[in-house]
XYZ file of N, CA, C and O in Angstrom:
476
model
N 126.487 102.370 -161.993
C 125.229 102.141 -161.140
C 125.513 101.740 -159.726
O 126.478 101.063 -159.585
N 124.818 102.283 -158.802
C 124.758 101.936 -157.425
C 123.492 101.347 -157.049
O 122.553 101.830 -157.262
N 123.509 100.224 -156.335
C 122.339 99.591 -155.698
C 122.458 99.715 -154.170
O 123.280 99.377 -153.453
N 121.259 100.322 -153.625
C 121.197 100.435 -152.147
C 120.044 99.573 -151.559
O 119.057 99.401 -152.130
N 120.402 98.973 -150.498
C 119.400 98.104 -149.802
C 119.422 98.431 -148.242
O 120.370 98.239 -147.486
N 118.233 98.738 -147.689
C 118.040 99.006 -146.427
C 117.555 97.909 -145.571
O 116.815 97.133 -145.999
N 117.890 97.950 -144.200
C 117.363 96.880 -143.378
C 117.333 97.420 -141.995
O 118.131 98.564 -141.647
N 116.537 96.670 -140.978
C 116.647 97.104 -139.571
C 115.378 97.787 -139.093
O 115.263 98.180 -137.916
N 114.335 98.108 -139.876
C 113.280 98.847 -139.388
C 112.429 97.761 -138.623
O 112.550 96.687 -138.764
N 111.361 98.354 -138.171
C 110.384 97.634 -137.302
C 109.522 98.383 -136.364
O 109.367 99.654 -136.503
N 109.018 97.634 -135.386
C 108.089 98.469 -134.520
C 108.674 98.513 -133.090
O 109.323 97.500 -132.724
N 108.631 99.668 -132.668
C 109.307 99.971 -131.349
C 108.553 100.882 -130.261
O 107.779 101.657 -130.826
N 108.600 100.821 -129.139
C 107.901 101.586 -128.187
C 108.675 102.975 -127.983
O 109.807 102.971 -128.229
N 107.999 104.131 -127.877
C 108.532 105.258 -127.593
C 109.530 105.210 -126.568
O 109.456 104.632 -125.423
N 110.751 105.916 -126.768
C 111.887 105.904 -126.028
C 112.952 104.788 -126.201
O 114.089 104.790 -125.634
N 112.428 103.815 -127.070
C 113.380 102.734 -127.577
C 114.338 103.266 -128.570
O 114.260 104.266 -128.990
N 115.125 102.140 -129.172
C 116.182 102.221 -130.149
C 116.029 101.342 -131.213
O 115.431 100.254 -131.172
N 116.405 101.643 -132.240
C 116.482 101.023 -133.522
C 117.967 101.306 -134.343
O 118.262 102.532 -134.194
N 118.502 100.464 -135.081
C 119.622 100.703 -135.830
C 119.279 100.239 -137.284
O 119.178 99.038 -137.621
N 119.340 101.063 -138.239
C 119.142 100.895 -139.596
C 120.380 100.490 -140.307
O 121.496 101.363 -139.920
N 120.493 99.796 -141.362
C 121.739 99.576 -142.088
C 121.348 99.855 -143.642
O 120.253 99.647 -144.146
N 122.379 100.401 -144.331
C 122.416 100.354 -145.871
C 123.485 99.931 -146.430
O 124.649 100.450 -146.318
N 123.100 98.875 -147.267
C 124.280 98.213 -147.868
C 124.366 98.683 -149.373
O 123.393 98.638 -150.057
N 125.543 99.215 -149.808
C 125.799 99.707 -151.210
C 126.601 98.582 -152.006
O 127.573 98.062 -151.537
N 126.103 98.443 -153.268
C 126.863 97.769 -154.117
C 126.958 98.443 -155.483
O 126.290 99.205 -155.792
N 127.991 97.854 -156.432
C 127.995 98.580 -157.810
C 129.227 99.351 -157.595
O 130.325 99.179 -157.067
N 129.249 100.617 -158.394
C 130.291 101.479 -158.524
C 130.399 102.428 -157.279
O 130.125 103.637 -157.304
N 130.616 101.825 -156.119
C 130.729 102.493 -154.975
C 131.823 103.478 -154.740
O 131.794 104.393 -153.899
N 132.875 103.270 -155.598
C 133.963 104.076 -155.430
C 133.753 105.400 -156.066
O 134.656 106.498 -155.446
N 132.763 105.636 -156.563
C 132.560 106.959 -157.015
C 131.678 107.879 -156.171
O 131.388 109.085 -156.400
N 131.237 107.258 -155.056
C 130.394 108.099 -154.097
C 131.174 109.042 -153.319
O 132.249 108.667 -152.759
N 130.421 110.155 -152.964
C 131.086 111.192 -152.153
C 130.305 111.123 -150.692
O 130.963 111.172 -149.738
N 129.003 110.944 -150.755
C 128.383 110.872 -149.320
C 127.059 109.879 -149.394
O 126.530 109.711 -150.632
N 126.771 109.492 -148.216
C 125.426 108.726 -148.250
C 124.590 109.366 -147.247
O 125.092 109.905 -146.117
N 123.321 109.220 -147.317
C 122.558 109.939 -146.229
C 121.159 109.153 -146.055
O 120.836 108.205 -146.720
N 120.357 109.636 -145.026
C 119.096 108.983 -144.841
C 117.870 110.164 -144.888
O 118.071 111.218 -144.492
N 116.855 109.660 -145.441
C 115.782 110.446 -145.688
C 114.533 109.645 -145.054
O 114.507 108.552 -144.974
N 113.293 110.473 -144.830
C 112.193 109.603 -144.225
C 111.072 110.324 -144.714
O 110.949 111.666 -145.082
N 109.910 109.555 -144.926
C 108.588 110.150 -145.285
C 107.548 109.667 -144.370
O 107.313 108.391 -144.508
N 106.863 110.439 -143.691
C 105.771 110.130 -142.832
C 104.596 109.921 -143.587
O 104.423 110.482 -144.644
N 103.479 109.281 -143.130
C 102.184 109.210 -143.777
C 101.659 110.583 -144.083
O 101.432 111.426 -143.099
N 101.364 110.753 -145.320
C 100.768 112.073 -145.851
C 101.758 113.228 -145.786
O 101.220 114.407 -146.084
N 102.949 113.028 -145.811
C 103.941 113.937 -145.713
C 104.901 113.834 -146.812
O 105.227 112.795 -147.369
N 105.692 114.940 -147.050
C 106.769 114.959 -148.253
C 108.015 114.404 -147.372
O 108.104 114.278 -146.235
N 108.895 113.792 -148.528
C 110.113 113.180 -148.058
C 110.975 114.343 -147.383
O 111.047 115.393 -147.696
N 111.678 114.035 -146.263
C 112.497 115.065 -145.534
C 113.797 114.409 -145.131
O 113.967 113.173 -145.014
N 114.800 115.288 -145.137
C 116.258 114.878 -144.713
C 116.488 114.610 -143.278
O 115.780 115.263 -142.533
N 117.191 113.669 -143.167
C 117.664 113.161 -141.769
C 118.915 113.284 -141.437
O 119.338 113.967 -140.429
N 119.911 112.697 -142.161
C 121.326 112.801 -141.758
C 121.990 112.362 -143.051
O 121.584 111.579 -143.952
N 123.318 112.836 -143.134
C 124.246 112.231 -144.099
C 125.723 112.301 -143.554
O 126.087 112.949 -142.519
N 126.572 111.457 -144.310
C 127.902 111.269 -143.826
C 128.853 111.229 -145.206
O 128.476 110.420 -146.226
N 130.049 111.856 -145.174
C 130.904 111.497 -146.249
C 131.668 110.365 -146.202
O 132.022 110.023 -145.030
N 132.135 109.865 -147.329
C 132.873 108.614 -147.119
C 134.393 108.820 -146.625
O 134.806 107.976 -145.816
N 135.003 109.792 -147.138
C 136.305 109.918 -147.047
C 136.681 110.490 -145.554
O 137.504 109.992 -144.673
N 135.933 111.596 -145.327
C 136.254 112.502 -143.892
C 135.169 112.027 -142.859
O 135.499 112.431 -141.646
N 134.150 111.383 -143.283
C 133.254 111.133 -142.229
C 132.438 112.361 -141.551
O 131.976 112.278 -140.507
N 132.584 113.279 -142.315
C 131.681 114.601 -141.853
C 130.169 114.319 -141.787
O 129.613 113.832 -142.818
N 129.562 114.695 -140.729
C 128.280 114.391 -140.491
C 127.376 115.603 -140.581
O 127.867 116.778 -140.377
N 126.060 115.534 -140.756
C 125.066 116.609 -140.996
C 123.741 115.931 -140.523
O 123.486 114.897 -140.925
N 122.880 116.764 -139.659
C 121.795 116.195 -139.086
C 120.613 117.184 -139.154
O 120.887 118.340 -139.142
N 119.490 116.721 -139.483
C 118.052 117.553 -139.259
C 118.258 118.069 -137.856
O 118.412 117.282 -136.975
N 117.598 119.184 -137.618
C 117.380 119.607 -136.297
C 116.554 118.797 -135.498
O 116.709 118.504 -134.174
N 115.640 118.063 -135.944
C 114.752 117.242 -135.306
C 115.245 115.946 -134.706
O 114.570 115.267 -133.884
N 116.497 115.517 -135.284
C 117.049 114.301 -134.750
C 118.337 114.533 -134.110
O 118.922 113.578 -133.663
N 118.846 115.761 -134.005
C 120.163 116.101 -133.316
C 120.119 115.609 -131.858
O 119.107 115.986 -131.196
N 121.195 115.012 -131.585
C 121.324 114.369 -130.198
C 120.541 113.061 -129.916
O 120.743 112.451 -128.863
N 119.847 112.644 -130.914
C 119.086 111.313 -130.715
C 119.601 110.292 -131.709
O 119.665 109.191 -131.398
N 119.923 110.845 -132.923
C 120.308 109.958 -134.113
C 121.987 110.064 -134.303
O 122.359 111.083 -134.306
N 122.339 108.878 -134.716
C 123.897 108.961 -134.996
C 124.109 108.300 -136.316
O 123.749 107.151 -136.493
N 124.633 108.855 -137.260
C 124.949 108.143 -138.580
C 126.422 107.892 -138.506
O 127.272 108.588 -138.081
N 126.603 106.624 -139.120
C 128.089 106.099 -139.234
C 128.380 105.285 -140.258
O 127.358 104.980 -141.211
N 129.529 104.852 -140.579
C 129.805 104.105 -141.804
C 130.895 103.065 -141.674
O 131.787 103.170 -140.801
N 131.058 101.962 -142.338
C 131.970 100.920 -142.480
C 132.465 100.976 -143.899
O 131.729 100.229 -144.691
N 133.418 101.568 -144.278
C 133.881 101.684 -145.529
C 134.359 100.307 -146.040
O 134.165 100.154 -147.377
N 134.956 99.457 -145.462
C 135.237 98.101 -145.926
C 134.120 97.321 -146.246
O 134.108 96.456 -147.281
N 132.957 97.565 -145.821
C 131.812 96.752 -146.170
C 130.763 97.700 -146.921
O 129.753 97.200 -147.224
N 131.197 98.802 -147.312
C 130.305 99.713 -148.035
C 128.865 99.949 -147.346
O 127.844 99.650 -148.110
N 128.918 100.037 -146.125
C 127.612 100.015 -145.316
C 127.587 101.297 -144.547
O 128.530 101.795 -144.002
N 126.364 101.894 -144.529
C 126.097 102.946 -143.628
C 124.997 102.732 -142.637
O 124.148 101.889 -142.898
N 125.161 103.162 -141.376
C 124.195 102.957 -140.331
C 123.562 104.082 -139.860
O 124.011 105.202 -139.909
N 122.367 104.118 -139.185
C 121.604 105.086 -138.586
C 121.251 104.475 -137.194
O 120.073 103.754 -137.226
N 121.898 104.898 -136.121
C 121.451 104.555 -134.835
C 120.463 105.587 -134.416
O 120.759 106.901 -134.191
N 119.337 105.077 -133.829
C 118.048 105.931 -133.634
C 117.644 105.634 -132.261
O 117.307 104.477 -131.874
N 117.986 106.575 -131.198
C 117.716 106.516 -129.812
C 116.596 107.411 -129.502
O 116.378 108.383 -130.209
N 116.230 107.199 -128.185
C 115.112 108.216 -127.671
C 113.895 108.394 -128.742
O 113.488 109.500 -128.985
N 113.428 107.214 -129.420
C 112.569 107.415 -130.560
C 111.115 107.978 -130.007
O 110.668 107.729 -128.882
N 110.545 108.711 -130.839
C 109.290 109.416 -130.648
C 108.177 108.931 -131.680
O 108.648 108.546 -132.775
N 107.055 109.025 -131.224
C 105.986 108.689 -132.357
C 106.099 109.548 -133.670
O 105.812 109.033 -134.693
N 106.516 110.772 -133.676
C 106.851 111.525 -134.758
C 107.964 111.018 -135.542
O 107.990 111.488 -136.761
N 108.794 110.109 -135.057
C 109.692 109.410 -135.967
C 109.177 108.413 -136.814
O 109.912 107.850 -137.764
N 107.865 108.056 -136.790
C 107.355 107.034 -137.470
C 107.289 107.462 -139.029
O 106.808 108.540 -139.314
N 107.796 106.712 -139.811
C 108.011 106.829 -141.263
C 108.741 105.717 -142.027
O 109.152 104.816 -141.366
N 108.578 105.872 -143.266
C 109.390 104.957 -144.163
C 111.008 105.642 -144.306
O 110.942 106.742 -144.701
N 111.901 104.810 -144.011
C 113.138 105.665 -143.868
C 114.030 105.031 -145.326
O 113.906 103.887 -145.471
N 114.483 105.987 -146.050
C 115.196 105.834 -147.367
C 116.781 106.096 -147.181
O 117.058 107.143 -146.643
N 117.564 105.135 -147.771
C 118.946 105.493 -147.940
C 119.159 105.951 -149.349
O 118.554 105.595 -150.195
N 120.120 107.073 -149.218
C 120.493 107.648 -150.630
C 121.908 107.887 -150.586
O 122.571 107.838 -149.641
N 122.358 108.060 -151.966
C 123.870 108.275 -152.247
C 124.020 109.274 -153.223
O 123.203 109.382 -154.099
N 125.212 109.972 -153.290
C 125.500 111.001 -154.186
C 127.094 111.044 -154.490
O 127.698 110.687 -153.682
N 127.233 111.239 -155.735
C 128.671 111.399 -156.297
C 129.407 112.531 -156.104
O 130.664 112.569 -156.225
N 128.616 113.597 -155.881
C 129.202 115.008 -155.901
C 128.703 115.740 -154.623
O 127.661 115.666 -154.178
N 129.668 116.585 -154.161
C 129.252 117.605 -153.076
C 128.276 118.674 -153.630
O 128.755 119.285 -154.588
N 127.345 118.843 -152.754
C 126.326 119.929 -153.205
C 125.405 119.448 -154.404
O 124.434 120.179 -154.680
N 125.569 118.284 -154.713
C 124.580 117.744 -155.925
C 123.476 117.143 -155.380
O 123.417 116.738 -154.089
N 122.493 116.694 -156.324
C 121.361 115.863 -155.821
C 121.678 114.363 -155.474
O 122.948 113.911 -155.872
N 120.899 113.906 -154.797
C 121.088 112.313 -154.441
C 120.653 111.584 -155.616
O 119.409 111.453 -155.889
N 121.478 110.685 -156.188
C 121.176 110.130 -157.498
C 120.787 108.589 -157.312
O 120.018 108.133 -158.084
N 121.033 108.096 -156.183
C 120.618 106.597 -155.932
C 119.946 106.491 -154.666
O 120.109 107.187 -153.655
N 118.977 105.642 -154.762
C 117.900 105.445 -153.625
C 117.603 103.964 -153.385
O 117.532 103.295 -154.240
N 117.533 103.706 -152.064
C 117.089 102.304 -151.667
C 115.507 102.166 -151.758
O 114.771 103.255 -152.084
N 115.068 101.053 -151.399
C 113.697 100.716 -151.447
C 112.719 101.319 -150.246
O 111.584 101.640 -150.293
N 113.471 101.523 -149.030
C 112.920 102.124 -147.899
C 112.617 100.896 -147.018
O 112.464 99.916 -147.199
N 112.691 101.308 -145.640
C 112.471 100.481 -144.563
C 111.438 101.103 -143.491
O 111.761 102.237 -143.166
N 110.466 100.353 -143.028
C 109.515 100.950 -142.206
C 109.817 101.093 -140.729
O 110.294 100.107 -140.284
N 109.681 102.304 -140.113
C 109.965 102.573 -138.750
C 108.720 103.029 -138.147
O 108.002 103.965 -138.639
N 108.079 102.269 -137.089
C 107.004 102.630 -136.431
C 107.243 102.689 -134.936
O 107.663 101.766 -134.370
N 106.692 103.935 -134.322
C 107.102 104.130 -132.927
C 105.751 104.246 -132.392
O 104.980 105.209 -132.537
N 105.430 103.395 -131.295
C 104.125 103.376 -130.663
C 104.251 104.239 -129.318
O 105.280 104.433 -128.700
N 103.078 104.847 -128.742
C 103.005 105.672 -127.565
C 103.156 104.835 -126.348
O 102.577 103.741 -126.396
């Protein structure tokens, strides 16, 4: 089992920045990649970014490319999402997720952290 806990959400003005953190515990040695998803009010959950543990290979949704950066600290089993140039459209609950296999579904999920961007 893997347990994920997000933190760092909050209220920020448009154009500002936030840094989200996701701490993983449990059987973390079996993980292949960790990622971030978000769910806006009245919308379906959407992919934001992911990073592999070994190679640090990253992938981003088109809507956040150039603004968001995903990174990791392997020693602390923690993944970060640096969010810059935030827009009101970025307002959502952000979820951390983890997967043990390439191309497979995300098996583990955090509880979510709220991000609100004001105009």
